[in-house]
Amino acid sequence: IDWRSTKQKTVTTSSTEAELLALTHATKESYWWNRLFKSIQLDPGHGSAIQCDNQQTIGLLIKETMKLTTKLRHIDIHNHWLRQEVQAKRLQINWIPTAEMPADGLTKILPRQKHEIFVRQLGLVDVGKSLEELH
């Protein structure tokens, strides 16, 4: 798991464009990790997969024809590069319902119930009782 929170440096006109830019950044980070793993001869045993809760963005990357048209050249570049990676099967984009998105716990204030779900999604466990038993 790799996580980073920054303000987007590019103005976008839709959530699809914003998601596309975020996926581009996440993919580049994923590729960096893969190169690092390869350099230390570590095989994680799986390919790159990124979760996204925006179905329009995913459709843009996996469908035969693209539907996003924009006058912003940088969006077109990101769009074509990501499509190239997905179409070549070097990257897998998985849809996840917004309510199940683990990243929300890192980017939003969560009510108690959603926070407990987030903790379970990360696989965290409370070791407090185990530590008390050791003493």
PDB file of C-alpha atoms in Angstrom, residues 16-83:
ATOM      1  CA  THR A  16     -13.482  11.990 -14.408  1.00  0.00           C
ATOM      2  CA  GLU A  17     -10.526  14.180 -15.370  1.00  0.00           C
ATOM      3  CA  ALA A  18      -9.491  14.442 -11.708  1.00  0.00           C
ATOM      4  CA  GLU A  19      -9.690  10.659 -11.293  1.00  0.00           C
ATOM      5  CA  LEU A  20      -7.704  10.179 -14.492  1.00  0.00           C
ATOM      6  CA  LEU A  21      -4.901  12.397 -13.204  1.00  0.00           C
ATOM      7  CA  ALA A  22      -4.952  10.604  -9.833  1.00  0.00           C
ATOM      8  CA  LEU A  23      -4.795   7.203 -11.552  1.00  0.00           C
ATOM      9  CA  THR A  24      -1.862   8.388 -13.656  1.00  0.00           C
ATOM     10  CA  HIS A  25       0.028   9.395 -10.533  1.00  0.00           C
ATOM     11  CA  ALA A  26      -0.884   6.168  -8.722  1.00  0.00           C
ATOM     12  CA  THR A  27       0.243   4.099 -11.713  1.00  0.00           C
ATOM     13  CA  LYS A  28       3.592   5.869 -11.876  1.00  0.00           C
ATOM     14  CA  GLU A  29       4.081   5.228  -8.154  1.00  0.00           C
ATOM     15  CA  SER A  30       3.133   1.567  -8.616  1.00  0.00           C
ATOM     16  CA  TYR A  31       5.657   1.209 -11.430  1.00  0.00           C
ATOM     17  CA  TRP A  32       8.329   2.806  -9.241  1.00  0.00           C
ATOM     18  CA  TRP A  33       7.649   0.217  -6.514  1.00  0.00           C
ATOM     19  CA  ASN A  34       7.801  -2.591  -9.084  1.00  0.00           C
ATOM     20  CA  ARG A  35      11.197  -1.364 -10.295  1.00  0.00           C
ATOM     21  CA  LEU A  36      12.447  -1.190  -6.694  1.00  0.00           C
ATOM     22  CA  PHE A  37      11.210  -4.718  -5.977  1.00  0.00           C
ATOM     23  CA  LYS A  38      12.868  -6.006  -9.131  1.00  0.00           C
ATOM     24  CA  SER A  39      16.171  -4.309  -8.231  1.00  0.00           C
ATOM     25  CA  ILE A  40      16.248  -6.090  -4.860  1.00  0.00           C
ATOM     26  CA  GLN A  41      15.019  -9.332  -6.436  1.00  0.00           C
ATOM     27  CA  LEU A  42      11.717  -9.334  -4.563  1.00  0.00           C
ATOM     28  CA  ASP A  43       8.732 -10.883  -6.309  1.00  0.00           C
ATOM     29  CA  PRO A  44       5.455  -9.758  -4.689  1.00  0.00           C
ATOM     30  CA  GLY A  45       3.677 -12.575  -6.521  1.00  0.00           C
ATOM     31  CA  HIS A  46       1.063 -10.397  -8.230  1.00  0.00           C
ATOM     32  CA  GLY A  47       0.774  -7.719 -10.893  1.00  0.00           C
ATOM     33  CA  SER A  48      -0.148  -4.081 -10.463  1.00  0.00           C
ATOM     34  CA  ALA A  49      -3.769  -3.367  -9.629  1.00  0.00           C
ATOM     35  CA  ILE A  50      -5.291  -0.026  -8.697  1.00  0.00           C
ATOM     36  CA  GLN A  51      -8.749   0.477  -7.230  1.00  0.00           C
ATOM     37  CA  CYS A  52     -11.013   3.226  -8.520  1.00  0.00           C
ATOM     38  CA  ASP A  53     -14.603   4.065  -7.595  1.00  0.00           C
ATOM     39  CA  ASN A  54     -15.363   6.102 -10.742  1.00  0.00           C
ATOM     40  CA  GLN A  55     -16.947   3.825 -13.333  1.00  0.00           C
ATOM     41  CA  GLN A  56     -16.778   6.451 -16.088  1.00  0.00           C
ATOM     42  CA  THR A  57     -13.017   6.738 -15.656  1.00  0.00           C
ATOM     43  CA  ILE A  58     -12.582   2.961 -15.683  1.00  0.00           C
ATOM     44  CA  GLY A  59     -14.745   2.706 -18.803  1.00  0.00           C
ATOM     45  CA  LEU A  60     -12.603   5.335 -20.454  1.00  0.00           C
ATOM     46  CA  LEU A  61      -9.545   3.146 -19.915  1.00  0.00           C
ATOM     47  CA  ILE A  62     -10.911  -0.296 -20.746  1.00  0.00           C
ATOM     48  CA  LYS A  63     -13.524   0.274 -23.472  1.00  0.00           C
ATOM     49  CA  GLU A  64     -12.705   0.088 -27.160  1.00  0.00           C
ATOM     50  CA  THR A  65     -13.639   3.703 -27.883  1.00  0.00           C
ATOM     51  CA  MET A  66     -12.795   6.671 -25.713  1.00  0.00           C
ATOM     52  CA  LYS A  67     -15.579   9.077 -24.788  1.00  0.00           C
ATOM     53  CA  LEU A  68     -13.701  11.843 -22.998  1.00  0.00           C
ATOM     54  CA  THR A  69     -12.982  14.757 -25.279  1.00  0.00           C
ATOM     55  CA  THR A  70     -11.198  17.792 -23.955  1.00  0.00           C
ATOM     56  CA  LYS A  71      -9.135  20.693 -25.174  1.00  0.00           C
ATOM     57  CA  LEU A  72      -6.684  20.140 -22.337  1.00  0.00           C
ATOM     58  CA  ARG A  73      -3.694  18.410 -23.908  1.00  0.00           C
ATOM     59  CA  HIS A  74      -2.330  17.054 -20.609  1.00  0.00           C
ATOM     60  CA  ILE A  75      -5.575  15.114 -20.050  1.00  0.00           C
ATOM     61  CA  ASP A  76      -5.268  13.528 -23.483  1.00  0.00           C
ATOM     62  CA  ILE A  77      -1.672  12.496 -22.753  1.00  0.00           C
ATOM     63  CA  HIS A  78      -2.604  10.916 -19.401  1.00  0.00           C
ATOM     64  CA  ASN A  79      -5.632   9.281 -21.001  1.00  0.00           C
ATOM     65  CA  HIS A  80      -3.654   7.710 -23.825  1.00  0.00           C
ATOM     66  CA  TRP A  81      -0.788   6.570 -21.606  1.00  0.00           C
ATOM     67  CA  LEU A  82      -3.096   4.921 -19.065  1.00  0.00           C
ATOM     68  CA  ARG A  83      -5.186   3.295 -21.822  1.00  0.00           C
TER      69      ARG A  83
END
